[in-house]
Short mmCIF file of C-alpha atoms in Angstrom, two decimals:
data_model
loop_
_atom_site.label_atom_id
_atom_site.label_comp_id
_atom_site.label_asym_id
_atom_site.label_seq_id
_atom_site.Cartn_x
_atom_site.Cartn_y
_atom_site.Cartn_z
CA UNK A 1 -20.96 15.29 -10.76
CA UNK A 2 -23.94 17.11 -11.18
CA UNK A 3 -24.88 18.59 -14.77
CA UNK A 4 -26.54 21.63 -14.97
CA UNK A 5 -27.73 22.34 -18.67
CA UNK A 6 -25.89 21.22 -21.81
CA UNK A 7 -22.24 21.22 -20.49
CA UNK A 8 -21.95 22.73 -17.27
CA UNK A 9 -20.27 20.47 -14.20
CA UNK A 10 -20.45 21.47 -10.58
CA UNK A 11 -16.91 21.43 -10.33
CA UNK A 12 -13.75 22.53 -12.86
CA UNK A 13 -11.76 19.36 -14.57
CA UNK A 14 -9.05 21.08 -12.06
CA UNK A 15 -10.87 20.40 -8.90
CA UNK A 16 -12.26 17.05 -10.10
CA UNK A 17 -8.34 16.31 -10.61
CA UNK A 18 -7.28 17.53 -7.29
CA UNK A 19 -10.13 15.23 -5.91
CA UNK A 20 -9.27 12.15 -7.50
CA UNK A 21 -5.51 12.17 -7.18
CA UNK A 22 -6.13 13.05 -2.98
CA UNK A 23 -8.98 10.02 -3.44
CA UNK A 24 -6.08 7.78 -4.95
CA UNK A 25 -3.25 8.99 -2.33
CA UNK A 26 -5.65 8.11 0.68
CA UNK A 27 -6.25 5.06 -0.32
CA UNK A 28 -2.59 4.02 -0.80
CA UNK A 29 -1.89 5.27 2.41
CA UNK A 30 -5.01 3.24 3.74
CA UNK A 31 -3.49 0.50 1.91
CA UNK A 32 0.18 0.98 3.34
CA UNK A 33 -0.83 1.34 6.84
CA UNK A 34 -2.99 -2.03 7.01
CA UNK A 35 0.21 -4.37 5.18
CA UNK A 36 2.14 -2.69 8.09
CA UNK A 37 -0.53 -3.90 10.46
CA UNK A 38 -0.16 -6.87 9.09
CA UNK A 39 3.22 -7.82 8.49
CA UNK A 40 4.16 -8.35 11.92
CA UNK A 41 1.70 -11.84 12.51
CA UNK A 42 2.32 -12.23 8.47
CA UNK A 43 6.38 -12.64 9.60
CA UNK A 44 5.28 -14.50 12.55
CA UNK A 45 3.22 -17.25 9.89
CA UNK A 46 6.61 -17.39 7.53
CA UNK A 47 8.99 -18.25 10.36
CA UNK A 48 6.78 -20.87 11.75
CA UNK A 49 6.43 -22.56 7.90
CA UNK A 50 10.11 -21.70 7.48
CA UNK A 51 10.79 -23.88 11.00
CA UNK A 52 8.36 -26.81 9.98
CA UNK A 53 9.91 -26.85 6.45
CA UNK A 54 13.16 -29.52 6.08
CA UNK A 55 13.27 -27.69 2.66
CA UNK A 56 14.26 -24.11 4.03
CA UNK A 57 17.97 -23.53 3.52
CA UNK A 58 19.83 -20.82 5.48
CA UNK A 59 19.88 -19.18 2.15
CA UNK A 60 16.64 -18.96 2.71
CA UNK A 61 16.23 -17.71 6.08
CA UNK A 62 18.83 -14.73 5.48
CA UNK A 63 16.47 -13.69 2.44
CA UNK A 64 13.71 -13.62 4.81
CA UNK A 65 15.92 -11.32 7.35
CA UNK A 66 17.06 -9.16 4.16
CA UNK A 67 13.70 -8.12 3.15
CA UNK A 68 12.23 -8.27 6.59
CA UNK A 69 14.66 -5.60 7.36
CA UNK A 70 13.80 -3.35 3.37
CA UNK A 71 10.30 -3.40 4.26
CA UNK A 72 10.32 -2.07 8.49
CA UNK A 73 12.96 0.67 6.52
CA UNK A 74 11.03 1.65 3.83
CA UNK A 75 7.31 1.35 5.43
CA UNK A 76 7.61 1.01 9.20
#
C-alpha cells in the first residue's frame, strides 16, 4: 500500500479484499497441483514400505487403496 496524506490508500479495503482472497486461492491451487505431482512417487514410497513391512496387515493395504482412490477423485 502506498499512503498518500493522513488516511488515503492507493487502493479501496474492497480491492485490497479482492486481492488477497485471489492471492490466497492461487496459492491453494499452487499448493493442490504440486501434492498431485507428488502423490504418484509419494504412493510409489508407501507400497514399497508397506511390502518391506511384516507388520502391514491387509487391513492395511485396503486402507491404502480406499484413500488412494478419495484423493485421484477428489484432486486428480
Amino acid at each position: 500500500m502506498v499512503w498518500h496524506g493522513c488516511n488515503e490508500t492507493k487502493y479501496s479495503s474492497r480491492e485490497v479484499r479482492r486481492r488477497v482472497r485471489h492471492e490466497r486461492r492461487r496459492v491453494a491451487f499452487a499448493y493442490l497441483a504440486a501434492l498431485r505431482g507428488d502423490f504418484p512417487s509419494l504412493l510409489r514410497m508407501a507400497k514399497v514400505i508397506a511390502a518391506l513391512s511384516p507388520e502391514v496387515a491387509a487391513v492395511h493395504q485396503f486402507e491404502r487403496l480406499r484413500l488412494t482412490a478419495k484423493f485421484a477423485w477428489q484432486y486428480g
